[in-house]
PDB file of C-alpha atoms in Angstrom:
ATOM      1  CA  UNK E   1       6.632  -2.810  29.512  1.00 75.00           C
ATOM      2  CA  UNK E   2       4.555  -2.952  32.683  1.00 85.00           C
ATOM      3  CA  UNK E   3       1.276  -3.579  30.879  1.00 89.00           C
ATOM      4  CA  UNK E   4      -0.761  -4.593  33.985  1.00 90.00           C
ATOM      5  CA  UNK E   5      -0.101  -1.142  35.454  1.00 93.00           C
ATOM      6  CA  UNK E   6      -0.844   0.497  32.111  1.00 92.00           C
ATOM      7  CA  UNK E   7      -4.148  -1.360  31.855  1.00 94.00           C
ATOM      8  CA  UNK E   8      -5.124  -0.355  35.412  1.00 94.00           C
ATOM      9  CA  UNK E   9      -4.513   3.318  34.657  1.00 94.00           C
ATOM     10  CA  UNK E  10      -6.514   3.062  31.447  1.00 94.00           C
ATOM     11  CA  UNK E  11      -9.481   1.447  33.209  1.00 92.00           C
ATOM     12  CA  UNK E  12      -9.498   4.170  35.855  1.00 92.00           C
ATOM     13  CA  UNK E  13      -9.683   6.906  33.237  1.00 92.00           C
ATOM     14  CA  UNK E  14     -12.110   5.095  30.932  1.00 89.00           C
ATOM     15  CA  UNK E  15     -15.130   5.907  33.132  1.00 85.00           C
ATOM     16  CA  UNK E  16     -15.258   9.279  31.358  1.00 83.00           C
ATOM     17  CA  UNK E  17     -16.109   7.568  28.053  1.00 87.00           C
ATOM     18  CA  UNK E  18     -18.775   5.071  29.145  1.00 84.00           C
ATOM     19  CA  UNK E  19     -21.639   6.771  27.320  1.00 88.00           C
ATOM     20  CA  UNK E  20     -19.800   6.990  23.988  1.00 92.00           C
ATOM     21  CA  UNK E  21     -20.109   4.629  21.028  1.00 90.00           C
ATOM     22  CA  UNK E  22     -17.494   1.924  20.509  1.00 89.00           C
ATOM     23  CA  UNK E  23     -15.843   3.938  17.731  1.00 88.00           C
ATOM     24  CA  UNK E  24     -15.692   7.081  19.889  1.00 92.00           C
ATOM     25  CA  UNK E  25     -14.368   5.127  22.866  1.00 93.00           C
ATOM     26  CA  UNK E  26     -11.670   3.757  20.577  1.00 92.00           C
ATOM     27  CA  UNK E  27     -10.722   7.307  19.584  1.00 93.00           C
ATOM     28  CA  UNK E  28     -10.510   8.350  23.236  1.00 95.00           C
ATOM     29  CA  UNK E  29      -8.297   5.376  24.081  1.00 95.00           C
ATOM     30  CA  UNK E  30      -6.037   6.371  21.195  1.00 94.00           C
ATOM     31  CA  UNK E  31      -5.816   9.923  22.544  1.00 95.00           C
ATOM     32  CA  UNK E  32      -5.063   8.513  25.992  1.00 96.00           C
ATOM     33  CA  UNK E  33      -2.071   6.602  24.645  1.00 96.00           C
ATOM     34  CA  UNK E  34      -0.970   9.569  22.520  1.00 95.00           C
ATOM     35  CA  UNK E  35      -0.870  11.677  25.676  1.00 95.00           C
ATOM     36  CA  UNK E  36       1.640   9.207  27.103  1.00 95.00           C
ATOM     37  CA  UNK E  37       4.033   9.314  24.189  1.00 95.00           C
ATOM     38  CA  UNK E  38       2.585   6.585  21.974  1.00 96.00           C
ATOM     39  CA  UNK E  39       2.572   7.397  18.252  1.00 96.00           C
ATOM     40  CA  UNK E  40       0.294   5.898  15.601  1.00 95.00           C
ATOM     41  CA  UNK E  41       2.316   3.641  13.295  1.00 93.00           C
ATOM     42  CA  UNK E  42      -0.491   1.783  11.545  1.00 88.00           C
ATOM     43  CA  UNK E  43      -4.216   1.920  10.916  1.00 85.00           C
ATOM     44  CA  UNK E  44      -6.589  -0.586   9.373  1.00 77.00           C
ATOM     45  CA  UNK E  45     -10.290  -0.841   8.700  1.00 73.00           C
ATOM     46  CA  UNK E  46     -11.004  -1.238  12.429  1.00 79.00           C
ATOM     47  CA  UNK E  47      -7.779  -1.158  14.453  1.00 89.00           C
ATOM     48  CA  UNK E  48      -4.949   1.258  15.201  1.00 93.00           C
ATOM     49  CA  UNK E  49      -1.417   0.345  16.281  1.00 96.00           C
ATOM     50  CA  UNK E  50       0.769   2.541  18.495  1.00 97.00           C
ATOM     51  CA  UNK E  51       4.459   2.535  19.331  1.00 96.00           C
ATOM     52  CA  UNK E  52       6.527   4.489  21.855  1.00 95.00           C
ATOM     53  CA  UNK E  53      10.236   5.237  21.552  1.00 94.00           C
ATOM     54  CA  UNK E  54      12.336   2.755  23.491  1.00 91.00           C
ATOM     55  CA  UNK E  55       9.646   0.048  23.557  1.00 92.00           C
ATOM     56  CA  UNK E  56      10.074  -3.246  21.698  1.00 90.00           C
ATOM     57  CA  UNK E  57       6.322  -3.881  21.801  1.00 95.00           C
ATOM     58  CA  UNK E  58       3.342  -2.150  20.222  1.00 97.00           C
ATOM     59  CA  UNK E  59      -0.226  -1.547  21.356  1.00 97.00           C
ATOM     60  CA  UNK E  60      -3.210  -2.477  19.215  1.00 96.00           C
ATOM     61  CA  UNK E  61      -6.557  -0.764  19.882  1.00 96.00           C
ATOM     62  CA  UNK E  62      -9.826  -1.864  18.280  1.00 94.00           C
ATOM     63  CA  UNK E  63     -13.575  -1.349  18.900  1.00 92.00           C
ATOM     64  CA  UNK E  64     -15.738  -4.227  20.115  1.00 92.00           C
ATOM     65  CA  UNK E  65     -19.243  -5.075  18.998  1.00 82.00           C
ATOM     66  CA  UNK E  66     -18.747  -3.666  15.504  1.00 67.00           C
ATOM     67  CA  UNK E  67     -17.105  -4.976  12.352  1.00 63.00           C
ATOM     68  CA  UNK E  68     -14.240  -7.349  13.030  1.00 81.00           C
ATOM     69  CA  UNK E  69     -13.946  -6.497  16.724  1.00 88.00           C
ATOM     70  CA  UNK E  70     -15.149  -9.806  18.152  1.00 90.00           C
ATOM     71  CA  UNK E  71     -13.184 -12.002  15.740  1.00 92.00           C
ATOM     72  CA  UNK E  72     -10.082  -9.856  16.343  1.00 92.00           C
ATOM     73  CA  UNK E  73     -10.454 -10.333  20.101  1.00 94.00           C
ATOM     74  CA  UNK E  74     -10.906 -14.096  19.678  1.00 93.00           C
ATOM     75  CA  UNK E  75      -7.837 -14.334  17.436  1.00 94.00           C
ATOM     76  CA  UNK E  76      -5.662 -12.356  19.858  1.00 95.00           C
ATOM     77  CA  UNK E  77      -6.808 -14.584  22.725  1.00 94.00           C
ATOM     78  CA  UNK E  78      -5.702 -17.596  20.697  1.00 94.00           C
ATOM     79  CA  UNK E  79      -2.382 -15.887  20.002  1.00 94.00           C
ATOM     80  CA  UNK E  80      -1.831 -15.379  23.711  1.00 90.00           C
ATOM     81  CA  UNK E  81      -2.595 -19.001  24.548  1.00 81.00           C
ATOM     82  CA  UNK E  82      -0.760 -20.629  21.674  1.00 75.00           C
ATOM     83  CA  UNK E  83       2.769 -21.138  20.442  1.00 80.00           C
ATOM     84  CA  UNK E  84       2.204 -21.112  16.678  1.00 90.00           C
ATOM     85  CA  UNK E  85       5.038 -19.056  15.116  1.00 89.00           C
ATOM     86  CA  UNK E  86       2.690 -17.921  12.335  1.00 89.00           C
ATOM     87  CA  UNK E  87       0.650 -16.012  14.938  1.00 94.00           C
ATOM     88  CA  UNK E  88       1.821 -12.815  16.685  1.00 95.00           C
ATOM     89  CA  UNK E  89       3.028 -12.924  20.287  1.00 95.00           C
ATOM     90  CA  UNK E  90       0.544 -11.200  22.589  1.00 96.00           C
ATOM     91  CA  UNK E  91       1.853 -10.389  26.071  1.00 94.00           C
ATOM     92  CA  UNK E  92      -1.177  -8.508  27.366  1.00 95.00           C
ATOM     93  CA  UNK E  93      -4.833  -8.343  26.353  1.00 96.00           C
ATOM     94  CA  UNK E  94      -7.771  -6.581  27.973  1.00 96.00           C
ATOM     95  CA  UNK E  95     -11.101  -4.949  27.238  1.00 95.00           C
ATOM     96  CA  UNK E  96     -11.935  -1.469  28.468  1.00 94.00           C
ATOM     97  CA  UNK E  97     -15.565  -0.562  27.964  1.00 92.00           C
ATOM     98  CA  UNK E  98     -16.250  -1.298  24.305  1.00 93.00           C
ATOM     99  CA  UNK E  99     -12.595  -1.314  23.279  1.00 95.00           C
ATOM    100  CA  UNK E 100     -10.024  -4.094  23.015  1.00 95.00           C
ATOM    101  CA  UNK E 101      -6.376  -3.349  23.843  1.00 97.00           C
ATOM    102  CA  UNK E 102      -3.466  -5.702  23.149  1.00 97.00           C
ATOM    103  CA  UNK E 103       0.250  -5.468  23.922  1.00 97.00           C
ATOM    104  CA  UNK E 104       2.045  -7.275  21.108  1.00 95.00           C
ATOM    105  CA  UNK E 105       5.468  -7.911  19.663  1.00 95.00           C
ATOM    106  CA  UNK E 106       6.719  -5.380  17.116  1.00 94.00           C
ATOM    107  CA  UNK E 107       6.923  -6.864  13.626  1.00 92.00           C
ATOM    108  CA  UNK E 108       8.288  -5.697  10.286  1.00 88.00           C
ATOM    109  CA  UNK E 109       6.491  -4.927   7.050  1.00 84.00           C
ATOM    110  CA  UNK E 110       6.733  -7.630   4.397  1.00 76.00           C
ATOM    111  CA  UNK E 111       7.989  -5.040   1.933  1.00 71.00           C
ATOM    112  CA  UNK E 112       6.165  -6.706  -0.936  1.00 61.00           C
ATOM    113  CA  UNK E 113       7.530 -10.194  -0.231  1.00 59.00           C
ATOM    114  CA  UNK E 114       6.173 -12.321  -3.075  1.00 49.00           C
ATOM    115  CA  UNK E 115       5.611 -15.389  -0.906  1.00 55.00           C
ATOM    116  CA  UNK E 116       2.906 -13.498   0.997  1.00 55.00           C
ATOM    117  CA  UNK E 117       0.509 -13.771  -1.924  1.00 56.00           C
ATOM    118  CA  UNK E 118       1.074 -17.514  -2.178  1.00 61.00           C
ATOM    119  CA  UNK E 119       0.573 -18.008   1.555  1.00 63.00           C
ATOM    120  CA  UNK E 120      -2.669 -16.020   1.492  1.00 59.00           C
ATOM    121  CA  UNK E 121      -3.932 -18.276  -1.272  1.00 63.00           C
ATOM    122  CA  UNK E 122      -2.758 -21.362   0.609  1.00 61.00           C
ATOM    123  CA  UNK E 123      -4.532 -20.405   3.837  1.00 62.00           C
ATOM    124  CA  UNK E 124      -7.754 -20.020   1.875  1.00 62.00           C
ATOM    125  CA  UNK E 125      -7.122 -23.317   0.071  1.00 63.00           C
ATOM    126  CA  UNK E 126      -6.369 -25.103   3.340  1.00 59.00           C
ATOM    127  CA  UNK E 127      -9.448 -23.598   4.947  1.00 59.00           C
ATOM    128  CA  UNK E 128     -11.685 -24.876   2.142  1.00 60.00           C
ATOM    129  CA  UNK E 129     -10.022 -28.289   2.261  1.00 57.00           C
ATOM    130  CA  UNK E 130     -10.623 -28.599   5.995  1.00 55.00           C
ATOM    131  CA  UNK E 131     -14.234 -27.563   5.501  1.00 54.00           C
ATOM    132  CA  UNK E 132     -14.571 -30.596   3.230  1.00 54.00           C
ATOM    133  CA  UNK E 133     -12.637 -32.762   5.724  1.00 51.00           C
ATOM    134  CA  UNK E 134      -9.869 -33.269   3.206  1.00 51.00           C
ATOM    135  CA  UNK E 135      -6.437 -34.283   4.404  1.00 52.00           C
ATOM    136  CA  UNK E 136      -3.966 -31.407   4.224  1.00 47.00           C
ATOM    137  CA  UNK E 137      -0.550 -32.072   2.774  1.00 51.00           C
ATOM    138  CA  UNK E 138       2.364 -30.446   1.047  1.00 48.00           C
ATOM    139  CA  UNK E 139       0.845 -31.091  -2.386  1.00 49.00           C
ATOM    140  CA  UNK E 140      -1.849 -28.504  -1.605  1.00 47.00           C
ATOM    141  CA  UNK E 141       0.771 -25.758  -1.445  1.00 47.00           C
ATOM    142  CA  UNK E 142       1.569 -23.579  -4.410  1.00 46.00           C
ATOM    143  CA  UNK E 143       5.018 -23.946  -5.955  1.00 44.00           C
ATOM    144  CA  UNK E 144       6.016 -20.470  -4.800  1.00 44.00           C
ATOM    145  CA  UNK E 145       5.029 -21.162  -1.199  1.00 47.00           C
ATOM    146  CA  UNK E 146       6.932 -24.457  -1.203  1.00 42.00           C
ATOM    147  CA  UNK E 147      10.062 -22.618  -2.329  1.00 46.00           C
ATOM    148  CA  UNK E 148       9.570 -20.232   0.578  1.00 48.00           C
ATOM    149  CA  UNK E 149       9.025 -22.990   3.137  1.00 44.00           C
ATOM    150  CA  UNK E 150      11.867 -23.263   5.625  1.00 42.00           C
ATOM    151  CA  UNK E 151      12.628 -19.571   5.233  1.00 50.00           C
ATOM    152  CA  UNK E 152       9.215 -18.080   5.916  1.00 61.00           C
ATOM    153  CA  UNK E 153       6.818 -20.695   7.342  1.00 65.00           C
ATOM    154  CA  UNK E 154       6.291 -24.414   7.966  1.00 71.00           C
ATOM    155  CA  UNK E 155       3.422 -26.519   6.614  1.00 70.00           C
ATOM    156  CA  UNK E 156       2.509 -27.850  10.069  1.00 76.00           C
ATOM    157  CA  UNK E 157       2.172 -24.310  11.436  1.00 82.00           C
ATOM    158  CA  UNK E 158      -0.039 -23.294   8.523  1.00 78.00           C
ATOM    159  CA  UNK E 159      -2.256 -26.305   9.201  1.00 76.00           C
ATOM    160  CA  UNK E 160      -2.533 -25.382  12.899  1.00 84.00           C
ATOM    161  CA  UNK E 161      -3.365 -21.793  11.978  1.00 85.00           C
ATOM    162  CA  UNK E 162      -6.222 -22.940   9.755  1.00 80.00           C
ATOM    163  CA  UNK E 163      -7.606 -25.070  12.604  1.00 84.00           C
ATOM    164  CA  UNK E 164      -7.565 -22.005  14.855  1.00 89.00           C
ATOM    165  CA  UNK E 165      -9.351 -19.891  12.252  1.00 86.00           C
ATOM    166  CA  UNK E 166     -12.013 -22.559  11.767  1.00 84.00           C
ATOM    167  CA  UNK E 167     -12.714 -22.609  15.500  1.00 88.00           C
ATOM    168  CA  UNK E 168     -12.951 -18.821  15.733  1.00 90.00           C
ATOM    169  CA  UNK E 169     -15.263 -18.604  12.726  1.00 87.00           C
ATOM    170  CA  UNK E 170     -17.578 -21.197  14.261  1.00 87.00           C
ATOM    171  CA  UNK E 171     -17.752 -19.135  17.462  1.00 88.00           C
ATOM    172  CA  UNK E 172     -18.141 -15.683  15.877  1.00 87.00           C
ATOM    173  CA  UNK E 173     -21.053 -15.714  13.398  1.00 83.00           C
ATOM    174  CA  UNK E 174     -20.569 -13.412  10.445  1.00 84.00           C
ATOM    175  CA  UNK E 175     -16.765 -13.465  10.555  1.00 86.00           C
ATOM    176  CA  UNK E 176     -14.896 -14.187   7.336  1.00 84.00           C
ATOM    177  CA  UNK E 177     -11.356 -14.709   6.110  1.00 80.00           C
ATOM    178  CA  UNK E 178      -9.576 -11.451   5.306  1.00 81.00           C
ATOM    179  CA  UNK E 179      -6.229 -12.369   3.800  1.00 73.00           C
ATOM    180  CA  UNK E 180      -4.282  -9.748   1.932  1.00 72.00           C
ATOM    181  CA  UNK E 181      -0.708  -8.528   2.025  1.00 72.00           C
ATOM    182  CA  UNK E 182      -1.429  -5.902   4.694  1.00 77.00           C
ATOM    183  CA  UNK E 183      -2.432  -8.690   7.111  1.00 82.00           C
ATOM    184  CA  UNK E 184       0.969 -10.393   6.966  1.00 82.00           C
ATOM    185  CA  UNK E 185       4.158  -9.167   8.652  1.00 86.00           C
ATOM    186  CA  UNK E 186       7.651 -10.496   9.349  1.00 85.00           C
ATOM    187  CA  UNK E 187       9.414 -11.568  12.541  1.00 88.00           C
ATOM    188  CA  UNK E 188      13.194 -11.676  12.770  1.00 86.00           C
ATOM    189  CA  UNK E 189      14.497 -15.070  13.886  1.00 82.00           C
ATOM    190  CA  UNK E 190      17.990 -16.625  14.059  1.00 82.00           C
ATOM    191  CA  UNK E 191      17.043 -18.614  10.944  1.00 75.00           C
ATOM    192  CA  UNK E 192      15.872 -15.553   9.012  1.00 76.00           C
ATOM    193  CA  UNK E 193      12.567 -13.745   8.624  1.00 78.00           C
ATOM    194  CA  UNK E 194       9.337 -15.628   9.313  1.00 81.00           C
ATOM    195  CA  UNK E 195       5.814 -14.793   8.172  1.00 82.00           C
ATOM    196  CA  UNK E 196       3.259 -13.812  10.818  1.00 89.00           C
ATOM    197  CA  UNK E 197      -0.485 -13.553  10.147  1.00 89.00           C
ATOM    198  CA  UNK E 198      -1.723 -10.508  12.052  1.00 90.00           C
ATOM    199  CA  UNK E 199      -5.384  -9.950  11.079  1.00 88.00           C
ATOM    200  CA  UNK E 200      -6.779 -12.963   9.213  1.00 87.00           C
ATOM    201  CA  UNK E 201     -10.462 -12.430  10.066  1.00 87.00           C
ATOM    202  CA  UNK E 202     -13.001  -9.692   9.502  1.00 82.00           C
TER     203      UNK E 202
END
């Protein structure tokens, strides 16, 4: 996908929406993508995800300045800079008016994978431990998550993810952890399916 060109076109057309609220601008951006063949494949409390036939990437659109917009933007920036396999791959990220737009890898639903619940608990447990400056180790993981390790995630990557979340929370007042099954997805790898944390903050 030629996302730089796509972003340029979007910025040119976005002048029509400058006076609208962030939520309305987000709606207009969604319509803009829909007019170019992108279909809605997922919606959350704040963001929408679009996919177009023949593309192996998706587009995430979210309003800025309201709700989880700022923490979402900060997390996606970290995803673009980093190499943590528990974070989604972000190839393009921009802001247009009061809207954030990201070009991301396409992931799979967890389909009710049981390990997701354990990982969500473990991220929260790790986060609290780091807040108390406790050393993180394998013993902090639930039995179910340990059984899943090697197939779905690695302890070191979970620890790095928690460090990233701590930094973002310190820089975006009012943000909080938002870990539930809908915020985890799966990436296909040669070793099997790996867990990816898509929207850990609100």
